[in-house]
Amino acid sequence: MEVDEMETRMPELQVSGETISDKIKTESDEERDDNENMSNSPCESVPSTSETPSKETQSEDSSDSLSVIKTAVVVLTRLPDYKISALRPPTPQQFYSEDDSISSSDSDMQWEPDDDSSDSDFSLSNNKQKTGKLQSSSKNNNVSEPAPVIISSAFAHCSNETMKVRPNLPEEEVTVGTMVLARKRSMRWQRGKIVEMVTKDDGRLKYKVCFEEKGKSLVSGHHIAFDTTPKLEQLYVGSRVVVRCQDNKFRFRPGVLSELPSRKNRLRFLVFMDDHTPVYIGLPLFHLVCRPLEEVTDDIPDSPHKSFMAQYLKDWPYPHLTQYKAGQSFNVQLNGAHQRCEVQVVDCSVMQIVFQDNQHKEWIHRGSMRLEHMAKFLEMKGAKEHDDDSD
């Protein structure tokens, strides 16, 4: 009998235990049990059924789950053109006003210009400054073919590629016995040795140079150049340099450094010779003038090129460039008159042209004032600047 009583009382205790644990169950436990359909709880007081929860219960469960799991959504909104223009830094006054298309050649992906592209502009990181382009109106264009696009975009990516301020470095010593390149005539410099240093009555220092070939000359510090290859940290746009002639390694010509190496010019230096000839060269081919003048253009003979260089250095690093393609024809000044020519090759900021009358070939800068379209643009630009100054 005692055994039977024990067996009989066990279910009562189990039921009693279920009742007690049901009473102390919290509200949060009930919600969790509801989410699990109350099928596996060890403390159930209500038998599990196959009934579907009510719509009200489903609605509550759904709202609870939405409140716990949240998904971030990013909405992209295209800004109006006027807001985009307002965010750009100011640019120089331009000949064209329409914004460049997104498909322009200003892309970091390309290294060399395409065959059908006359420009090799690349985008800037964090500080891009680029003008629009627009065909000029018929009243400003007297030629039959459409005027070329004229751009004025930031030239390079970082400040050390666009620097036009002379670095604050100690001057290299020049003494008797130093080998130099010295001016013999305006467009002809030669290698020689300093044999004497002479101080004039007005305090100016002169250098007597004995040339390797023949003769001597007494020259100023801005008419001698170092015979050694310059260091990169010494170079800047506007440096007065002397370039070794390709056809005669013993002769040199003076010029002005006009571009530092960048991806836009395939890591080359651009130098404008004093006769307006542009050349892309490597570092070993040019030399720094020892004591350049404060204003580099003062060392250039009076000519249209002198005015061009002054404007070029003023505009840098936003030089004006025309955009031509191979095969395109236009007028270029030659021997004081405009003559018809055709583009043969476009190489970054320069292009090779051939004149139709005599088949004369030469390289010319795409911003040269010898180009009829560029001359008109510079004339209009100068007139506007004069009007702005007068106001």
GROMACS .gro file of C-alpha atoms in nm:
model
  391
    1MET     CA    1   0.000   0.000   0.000
    2GLU     CA    2   0.275   0.242   0.071
    3VAL     CA    3   0.423   0.184  -0.264
    4ASP     CA    4   0.091   0.250  -0.430
    5GLU     CA    5   0.047   0.568  -0.234
    6MET     CA    6   0.388   0.684  -0.337
    7GLU     CA    7   0.311   0.617  -0.702
    8THR     CA    8  -0.022   0.791  -0.667
    9ARG     CA    9   0.125   1.104  -0.510
   10MET     CA   10   0.401   1.151  -0.767
   11PRO     CA   11   0.170   1.286  -1.041
   12GLU     CA   12   0.012   1.515  -0.788
   13LEU     CA   13   0.350   1.663  -0.706
   14GLN     CA   14   0.434   1.694  -1.072
   15VAL     CA   15   0.109   1.874  -1.140
   16SER     CA   16   0.163   2.087  -0.834
   17GLY     CA   17   0.514   2.171  -0.956
   18GLU     CA   18   0.378   2.267  -1.293
   19THR     CA   19   0.122   2.489  -1.132
   20ILE     CA   20   0.378   2.663  -0.911
   21SER     CA   21   0.625   2.724  -1.194
   22ASP     CA   22   0.342   2.851  -1.411
   23LYS     CA   23   0.257   3.107  -1.145
   24ILE     CA   24   0.608   3.241  -1.113
   25LYS     CA   25   0.667   3.263  -1.487
   26THR     CA   26   0.738   3.622  -1.591
   27GLU     CA   27   0.576   3.814  -1.871
   28SER     CA   28   0.892   3.804  -2.077
   29ASP     CA   29   0.897   3.423  -2.053
   30GLU     CA   30   0.546   3.414  -2.190
   31GLU     CA   31   0.648   3.630  -2.486
   32ARG     CA   32   0.949   3.409  -2.557
   33ASP     CA   33   0.733   3.099  -2.530
   34ASP     CA   34   0.483   3.251  -2.774
   35ASN     CA   35   0.762   3.309  -3.027
   36GLU     CA   36   0.865   2.945  -2.993
   37ASN     CA   37   0.500   2.834  -3.030
   38MET     CA   38   0.514   2.698  -2.673
   39SER     CA   39   0.601   2.350  -2.797
   40ASN     CA   40   0.920   2.263  -2.611
   41SER     CA   41   0.881   2.425  -2.271
   42PRO     CA   42   0.947   2.192  -1.978
   43CYS     CA   43   0.710   2.392  -1.756
   44GLU     CA   44   0.397   2.403  -1.968
   45SER     CA   45   0.071   2.432  -1.777
   46VAL     CA   46  -0.137   2.433  -2.096
   47PRO     CA   47  -0.118   2.136  -2.332
   48SER     CA   48   0.025   2.202  -2.677
   49THR     CA   49  -0.238   2.228  -2.949
   50SER     CA   50  -0.234   2.259  -3.327
   51GLU     CA   51  -0.434   2.579  -3.322
   52THR     CA   52  -0.302   2.870  -3.527
   53PRO     CA   53  -0.220   3.181  -3.320
   54SER     CA   54  -0.467   3.461  -3.353
   55LYS     CA   55  -0.410   3.752  -3.598
   56GLU     CA   56  -0.362   3.984  -3.307
   57THR     CA   57  -0.080   3.766  -3.172
   58GLN     CA   58   0.082   3.745  -3.516
   59SER     CA   59   0.069   4.123  -3.554
   60GLU     CA   60   0.235   4.175  -3.219
   61ASP     CA   61   0.508   3.921  -3.297
   62SER     CA   62   0.573   4.083  -3.633
   63SER     CA   63   0.604   4.432  -3.491
   64ASP     CA   64   0.838   4.306  -3.219
   65SER     CA   65   1.073   4.146  -3.471
   66LEU     CA   66   1.078   4.460  -3.688
   67SER     CA   67   1.168   4.670  -3.389
   68VAL     CA   68   1.472   4.450  -3.318
   69ILE     CA   69   1.612   4.404  -3.671
   70LYS     CA   70   1.676   4.727  -3.861
   71THR     CA   71   1.824   4.759  -4.211
   72ALA     CA   72   2.027   5.069  -4.313
   73VAL     CA   73   1.922   5.225  -4.643
   74VAL     CA   74   2.140   5.474  -4.837
   75VAL     CA   75   1.953   5.709  -5.069
   76LEU     CA   76   2.162   5.878  -5.343
   77THR     CA   77   2.033   6.210  -5.466
   78ARG     CA   78   2.180   6.387  -5.771
   79LEU     CA   79   2.259   6.748  -5.694
   80PRO     CA   80   2.142   7.014  -5.941
   81ASP     CA   81   2.409   7.157  -6.174
   82TYR     CA   82   2.406   7.493  -5.998
   83LYS     CA   83   2.494   7.327  -5.664
   84ILE     CA   84   2.775   7.126  -5.825
   85SER     CA   85   2.916   7.445  -5.978
   86ALA     CA   86   2.899   7.620  -5.641
   87LEU     CA   87   3.108   7.348  -5.479
   88ARG     CA   88   3.390   7.384  -5.731
   89PRO     CA   89   3.680   7.617  -5.654
   90PRO     CA   90   3.700   7.932  -5.869
   91THR     CA   91   3.874   7.905  -6.208
   92PRO     CA   92   4.025   8.167  -6.435
   93GLN     CA   93   3.795   8.343  -6.682
   94GLN     CA   94   3.731   8.103  -6.968
   95PHE     CA   95   3.658   8.126  -7.336
   96TYR     CA   96   3.404   7.846  -7.307
   97SER     CA   97   3.131   7.811  -7.048
   98GLU     CA   98   2.955   7.477  -7.092
   99ASP     CA   99   3.054   7.204  -6.847
  100ASP     CA  100   3.279   6.921  -6.969
  101SER     CA  101   3.102   6.593  -7.033
  102ILE     CA  102   3.164   6.305  -6.796
  103SER     CA  103   3.315   6.108  -7.083
  104SER     CA  104   3.604   6.351  -7.129
  105SER     CA  105   3.963   6.230  -7.125
  106ASP     CA  106   4.006   6.340  -6.764
  107SER     CA  107   4.045   5.991  -6.617
  108ASP     CA  108   4.295   5.836  -6.382
  109MET     CA  109   4.266   5.507  -6.570
  110GLN     CA  110   4.445   5.621  -6.883
  111TRP     CA  111   4.819   5.669  -6.914
  112GLU     CA  112   4.853   5.787  -7.271
  113PRO     CA  113   4.602   5.982  -7.480
  114ASP     CA  114   4.387   5.780  -7.718
  115ASP     CA  115   4.459   5.797  -8.089
  116ASP     CA  116   4.154   6.015  -8.143
  117SER     CA  117   4.215   6.240  -7.845
  118SER     CA  118   4.420   6.555  -7.849
  119ASP     CA  119   4.443   6.590  -7.473
  120SER     CA  120   4.571   6.379  -7.188
  121ASP     CA  121   4.419   6.547  -6.886
  122PHE     CA  122   4.392   6.346  -6.566
  123SER     CA  123   4.167   6.398  -6.267
  124LEU     CA  124   4.291   6.559  -5.949
  125SER     CA  125   4.269   6.406  -5.606
  126ASN     CA  126   4.074   6.633  -5.372
  127ASN     CA  127   4.144   6.951  -5.565
  128LYS     CA  128   4.022   6.935  -5.921
  129GLN     CA  129   3.979   7.256  -6.112
  130LYS     CA  130   3.852   7.233  -6.465
  131THR     CA  131   3.665   7.463  -6.700
  132GLY     CA  132   3.391   7.394  -6.940
  133LYS     CA  133   3.406   7.405  -7.313
  134LEU     CA  134   3.182   7.541  -7.582
  135GLN     CA  135   3.215   7.615  -7.949
  136SER     CA  136   3.270   7.986  -7.999
  137SER     CA  137   2.995   8.186  -8.164
  138SER     CA  138   3.010   8.275  -8.530
  139LYS     CA  139   3.078   8.642  -8.460
  140ASN     CA  140   3.404   8.549  -8.288
  141ASN     CA  141   3.505   8.284  -8.544
  142ASN     CA  142   3.605   8.398  -8.889
  143VAL     CA  143   3.727   8.060  -9.015
  144SER     CA  144   3.506   7.813  -9.196
  145GLU     CA  145   3.569   7.511  -8.972
  146PRO     CA  146   3.443   7.499  -8.612
  147ALA     CA  147   3.674   7.655  -8.355
  148PRO     CA  148   3.862   7.403  -8.140
  149VAL     CA  149   3.786   7.344  -7.778
  150ILE     CA  150   4.011   7.547  -7.550
  151ILE     CA  151   4.057   7.406  -7.202
  152SER     CA  152   4.227   7.541  -6.892
  153SER     CA  153   4.250   7.255  -6.643
  154ALA     CA  154   4.469   7.201  -6.341
  155PHE     CA  155   4.783   7.043  -6.477
  156ALA     CA  156   4.894   6.787  -6.222
  157HIS     CA  157   4.799   6.592  -5.913
  158CYS     CA  158   5.014   6.735  -5.638
  159SER     CA  159   5.194   7.056  -5.551
  160ASN     CA  160   5.544   6.931  -5.631
  161GLU     CA  161   5.431   6.884  -5.993
  162THR     CA  162   5.293   7.235  -6.028
  163MET     CA  163   5.543   7.432  -5.819
  164LYS     CA  164   5.649   7.761  -5.975
  165VAL     CA  165   5.825   7.919  -5.678
  166ARG     CA  166   6.200   7.894  -5.650
  167PRO     CA  167   6.293   7.661  -5.360
  168ASN     CA  168   6.466   7.825  -5.065
  169LEU     CA  169   6.794   7.639  -5.104
  170PRO     CA  170   7.150   7.765  -5.053
  171GLU     CA  171   7.322   7.876  -5.372
  172GLU     CA  172   7.586   7.646  -5.513
  173GLU     CA  173   7.935   7.793  -5.509
  174VAL     CA  174   8.090   7.921  -5.831
  175THR     CA  175   8.465   7.978  -5.822
  176VAL     CA  176   8.763   8.014  -6.052
  177GLY     CA  177   8.828   7.680  -6.223
  178THR     CA  178   8.460   7.576  -6.222
  179MET     CA  179   8.340   7.420  -6.548
  180VAL     CA  180   8.024   7.592  -6.671
  181LEU     CA  181   7.807   7.647  -6.976
  182ALA     CA  182   7.830   8.012  -7.081
  183ARG     CA  183   7.647   8.236  -7.326
  184LYS     CA  184   7.838   8.308  -7.644
  185ARG     CA  185   7.545   8.442  -7.843
  186SER     CA  186   7.176   8.481  -7.763
  187MET     CA  187   7.081   8.129  -7.878
  188ARG     CA  188   7.420   7.965  -7.849
  189TRP     CA  189   7.588   7.859  -7.526
  190GLN     CA  190   7.907   7.654  -7.497
  191ARG     CA  191   8.106   7.469  -7.234
  192GLY     CA  192   8.402   7.651  -7.077
  193LYS     CA  193   8.596   7.720  -6.759
  194ILE     CA  194   8.584   8.023  -6.531
  195VAL     CA  195   8.933   8.173  -6.535
  196GLU     CA  196   8.863   8.498  -6.351
  197MET     CA  197   8.596   8.670  -6.142
  198VAL     CA  198   8.570   9.048  -6.189
  199THR     CA  199   8.379   9.294  -5.969
  200LYS     CA  200   8.262   9.603  -6.158
  201ASP     CA  201   8.252   9.955  -6.014
  202ASP     CA  202   7.877   9.928  -5.960
  203GLY     CA  203   7.927   9.610  -5.755
  204ARG     CA  204   7.816   9.361  -6.019
  205LEU     CA  205   8.012   9.037  -6.035
  206LYS     CA  206   8.128   8.917  -6.376
  207TYR     CA  207   8.282   8.587  -6.479
  208LYS     CA  208   8.549   8.553  -6.745
  209VAL     CA  209   8.498   8.221  -6.924
  210CYS     CA  210   8.745   8.048  -7.153
  211PHE     CA  211   8.550   7.828  -7.397
  212GLU     CA  212   8.663   7.478  -7.487
  213GLU     CA  213   8.632   7.542  -7.859
  214LYS     CA  214   8.761   7.898  -7.903
  215GLY     CA  215   8.746   8.241  -7.745
  216LYS     CA  216   8.672   8.403  -7.412
  217SER     CA  217   8.380   8.600  -7.283
  218LEU     CA  218   8.299   8.816  -6.978
  219VAL     CA  219   7.947   8.729  -6.867
  220SER     CA  220   7.705   8.783  -6.578
  221GLY     CA  221   7.586   8.517  -6.336
  222HIS     CA  222   7.258   8.469  -6.528
  223HIS     CA  223   7.459   8.386  -6.842
  224ILE     CA  224   7.640   8.085  -6.697
  225ALA     CA  225   7.491   7.747  -6.608
  226PHE     CA  226   7.616   7.455  -6.402
  227ASP     CA  227   7.782   7.178  -6.600
  228THR     CA  228   7.628   6.916  -6.370
  229THR     CA  229   7.283   6.756  -6.381
  230PRO     CA  230   7.038   6.943  -6.156
  231LYS     CA  231   6.866   6.783  -5.856
  232LEU     CA  232   6.491   6.739  -5.860
  233GLU     CA  233   6.441   6.951  -5.549
  234GLN     CA  234   6.603   7.246  -5.729
  235LEU     CA  235   6.352   7.249  -6.015
  236TYR     CA  236   6.032   7.448  -6.052
  237VAL     CA  237   5.818   7.584  -6.333
  238GLY     CA  238   5.991   7.904  -6.442
  239SER     CA  239   6.346   7.775  -6.387
  240ARG     CA  240   6.598   7.928  -6.625
  241VAL     CA  241   6.775   7.639  -6.796
  242VAL     CA  242   7.011   7.556  -7.082
  243VAL     CA  243   6.935   7.254  -7.302
  244ARG     CA  244   7.187   7.047  -7.497
  245CYS     CA  245   7.117   7.044  -7.871
  246GLN     CA  246   7.022   6.706  -8.010
  247ASP     CA  247   7.226   6.752  -8.331
  248ASN     CA  248   7.538   6.888  -8.158
  249LYS     CA  249   7.624   6.779  -7.806
  250PHE     CA  250   7.875   7.065  -7.770
  251ARG     CA  251   7.614   7.338  -7.817
  252PHE     CA  252   7.334   7.445  -7.587
  253ARG     CA  253   7.028   7.671  -7.610
  254PRO     CA  254   6.860   7.872  -7.332
  255GLY     CA  255   6.500   7.823  -7.228
  256VAL     CA  256   6.246   7.817  -6.946
  257LEU     CA  257   6.128   7.502  -6.769
  258SER     CA  258   5.752   7.490  -6.829
  259GLU     CA  259   5.630   7.150  -6.707
  260LEU     CA  260   5.757   6.917  -6.435
  261PRO     CA  261   5.721   6.539  -6.477
  262SER     CA  262   5.371   6.405  -6.417
  263ARG     CA  263   5.137   6.143  -6.555
  264LYS     CA  264   4.996   6.404  -6.791
  265ASN     CA  265   5.325   6.439  -6.981
  266ARG     CA  266   5.451   6.082  -6.933
  267LEU     CA  267   5.707   6.186  -6.672
  268ARG     CA  268   5.901   6.432  -6.888
  269PHE     CA  269   6.015   6.793  -6.861
  270LEU     CA  270   5.878   7.052  -7.104
  271VAL     CA  271   6.113   7.338  -7.190
  272PHE     CA  272   6.033   7.642  -7.403
  273MET     CA  273   6.339   7.757  -7.594
  274ASP     CA  274   6.385   8.131  -7.629
  275ASP     CA  275   6.280   8.098  -7.994
  276HIS     CA  276   5.938   7.962  -7.881
  277THR     CA  277   6.022   7.599  -7.968
  278PRO     CA  278   5.876   7.351  -7.713
  279VAL     CA  279   6.067   7.029  -7.639
  280TYR     CA  280   6.001   6.734  -7.408
  281ILE     CA  281   6.328   6.611  -7.259
  282GLY     CA  282   6.476   6.407  -6.978
  283LEU     CA  283   6.668   6.537  -6.678
  284PRO     CA  284   7.023   6.474  -6.815
  285LEU     CA  285   6.966   6.701  -7.117
  286PHE     CA  286   6.932   7.034  -6.939
  287HIS     CA  287   7.126   7.241  -6.685
  288LEU     CA  288   7.029   7.511  -6.436
  289VAL     CA  289   7.147   7.868  -6.479
  290CYS     CA  290   7.376   7.961  -6.189
  291ARG     CA  291   7.238   8.303  -6.089
  292PRO     CA  292   6.899   8.350  -6.260
  293LEU     CA  293   6.724   8.687  -6.265
  294GLU     CA  294   6.439   8.747  -6.022
  295GLU     CA  295   6.202   8.784  -6.321
  296VAL     CA  296   6.292   8.508  -6.562
  297THR     CA  297   6.130   8.675  -6.864
  298ASP     CA  298   6.372   8.968  -6.832
  299ASP     CA  299   6.637   8.734  -6.974
  300ILE     CA  300   6.431   8.659  -7.287
  301PRO     CA  301   6.486   8.889  -7.588
  302ASP     CA  302   6.191   9.119  -7.665
  303SER     CA  303   5.958   8.920  -7.887
  304PRO     CA  304   5.605   8.776  -7.894
  305HIS     CA  305   5.750   8.474  -7.714
  306LYS     CA  306   5.847   8.693  -7.418
  307SER     CA  307   5.485   8.805  -7.382
  308PHE     CA  308   5.366   8.447  -7.420
  309MET     CA  309   5.597   8.320  -7.146
  310ALA     CA  310   5.487   8.596  -6.910
  311GLN     CA  311   5.122   8.499  -6.963
  312TYR     CA  312   5.200   8.127  -6.943
  313LEU     CA  313   5.374   8.160  -6.606
  314LYS     CA  314   5.093   8.381  -6.481
  315ASP     CA  315   4.830   8.120  -6.575
  316TRP     CA  316   5.024   7.817  -6.448
  317PRO     CA  317   4.913   7.559  -6.333
  318TYR     CA  318   4.606   7.632  -6.548
  319PRO     CA  319   4.757   7.682  -6.896
  320HIS     CA  320   4.523   7.733  -7.189
  321LEU     CA  321   4.540   7.450  -7.443
  322THR     CA  322   4.359   7.397  -7.771
  323GLN     CA  323   4.231   7.048  -7.844
  324TYR     CA  324   4.314   6.930  -8.195
  325LYS     CA  325   4.314   6.585  -8.353
  326ALA     CA  326   4.545   6.433  -8.611
  327GLY     CA  327   4.431   6.529  -8.959
  328GLN     CA  328   4.267   6.854  -8.851
  329SER     CA  329   4.353   7.169  -9.053
  330PHE     CA  330   4.379   7.530  -8.932
  331ASN     CA  331   4.589   7.845  -8.965
  332VAL     CA  332   4.925   7.895  -8.794
  333GLN     CA  333   5.154   8.194  -8.816
  334LEU     CA  334   5.476   8.135  -9.014
  335ASN     CA  335   5.715   8.409  -9.126
  336GLY     CA  336   5.470   8.680  -9.020
  337ALA     CA  337   5.165   8.542  -9.202
  338HIS     CA  338   4.899   8.283  -9.126
  339GLN     CA  339   4.935   7.970  -9.335
  340ARG     CA  340   4.733   7.654  -9.360
  341CYS     CA  341   4.867   7.346  -9.181
  342GLU     CA  342   4.758   7.002  -9.072
  343VAL     CA  343   4.811   6.814  -8.745
  344GLN     CA  344   5.039   6.511  -8.781
  345VAL     CA  345   5.087   6.396  -8.420
  346VAL     CA  346   4.954   6.511  -8.082
  347ASP     CA  347   5.188   6.451  -7.786
  348CYS     CA  348   5.047   6.576  -7.455
  349SER     CA  349   5.086   6.957  -7.459
  350VAL     CA  350   5.256   6.978  -7.799
  351MET     CA  351   5.174   6.867  -8.152
  352GLN     CA  352   5.360   6.824  -8.478
  353ILE     CA  353   5.219   7.017  -8.773
  354VAL     CA  354   5.301   7.025  -9.144
  355PHE     CA  355   5.238   7.334  -9.358
  356GLN     CA  356   5.048   7.261  -9.678
  357ASP     CA  357   5.242   7.502  -9.902
  358ASN     CA  358   5.600   7.390  -9.840
  359GLN     CA  359   5.554   7.072  -9.631
  360HIS     CA  360   5.759   7.230  -9.352
  361LYS     CA  361   5.723   7.033  -9.027
  362GLU     CA  362   5.766   7.155  -8.672
  363TRP     CA  363   5.650   7.099  -8.315
  364ILE     CA  364   5.429   7.364  -8.160
  365HIS     CA  365   5.268   7.406  -7.819
  366ARG     CA  366   4.890   7.366  -7.809
  367GLY     CA  367   4.866   7.699  -7.630
  368SER     CA  368   5.096   7.889  -7.868
  369MET     CA  369   4.984   8.237  -7.974
  370ARG     CA  370   5.091   8.141  -8.327
  371LEU     CA  371   4.769   7.937  -8.348
  372GLU     CA  372   4.503   8.161  -8.500
  373HIS     CA  373   4.234   8.041  -8.261
  374MET     CA  374   4.457   8.084  -7.955
  375ALA     CA  375   4.567   8.432  -8.065
  376LYS     CA  376   4.203   8.541  -8.082
  377PHE     CA  377   4.130   8.385  -7.745
  378LEU     CA  378   4.428   8.558  -7.578
  379GLU     CA  379   4.325   8.887  -7.734
  380MET     CA  380   3.972   8.855  -7.596
  381LYS     CA  381   4.106   8.747  -7.258
  382GLY     CA  382   4.343   9.044  -7.241
  383ALA     CA  383   4.066   9.286  -7.336
  384LYS     CA  384   3.840   9.150  -7.064
  385GLU     CA  385   4.114   9.170  -6.801
  386HIS     CA  386   4.176   9.529  -6.903
  387ASP     CA  387   3.806   9.609  -6.867
  388ASP     CA  388   3.797   9.442  -6.524
  389ASP     CA  389   4.098   9.646  -6.410
  390SER     CA  390   3.942   9.968  -6.532
  391ASP     CA  391   3.624   9.895  -6.336
   0.00000   0.00000   0.00000
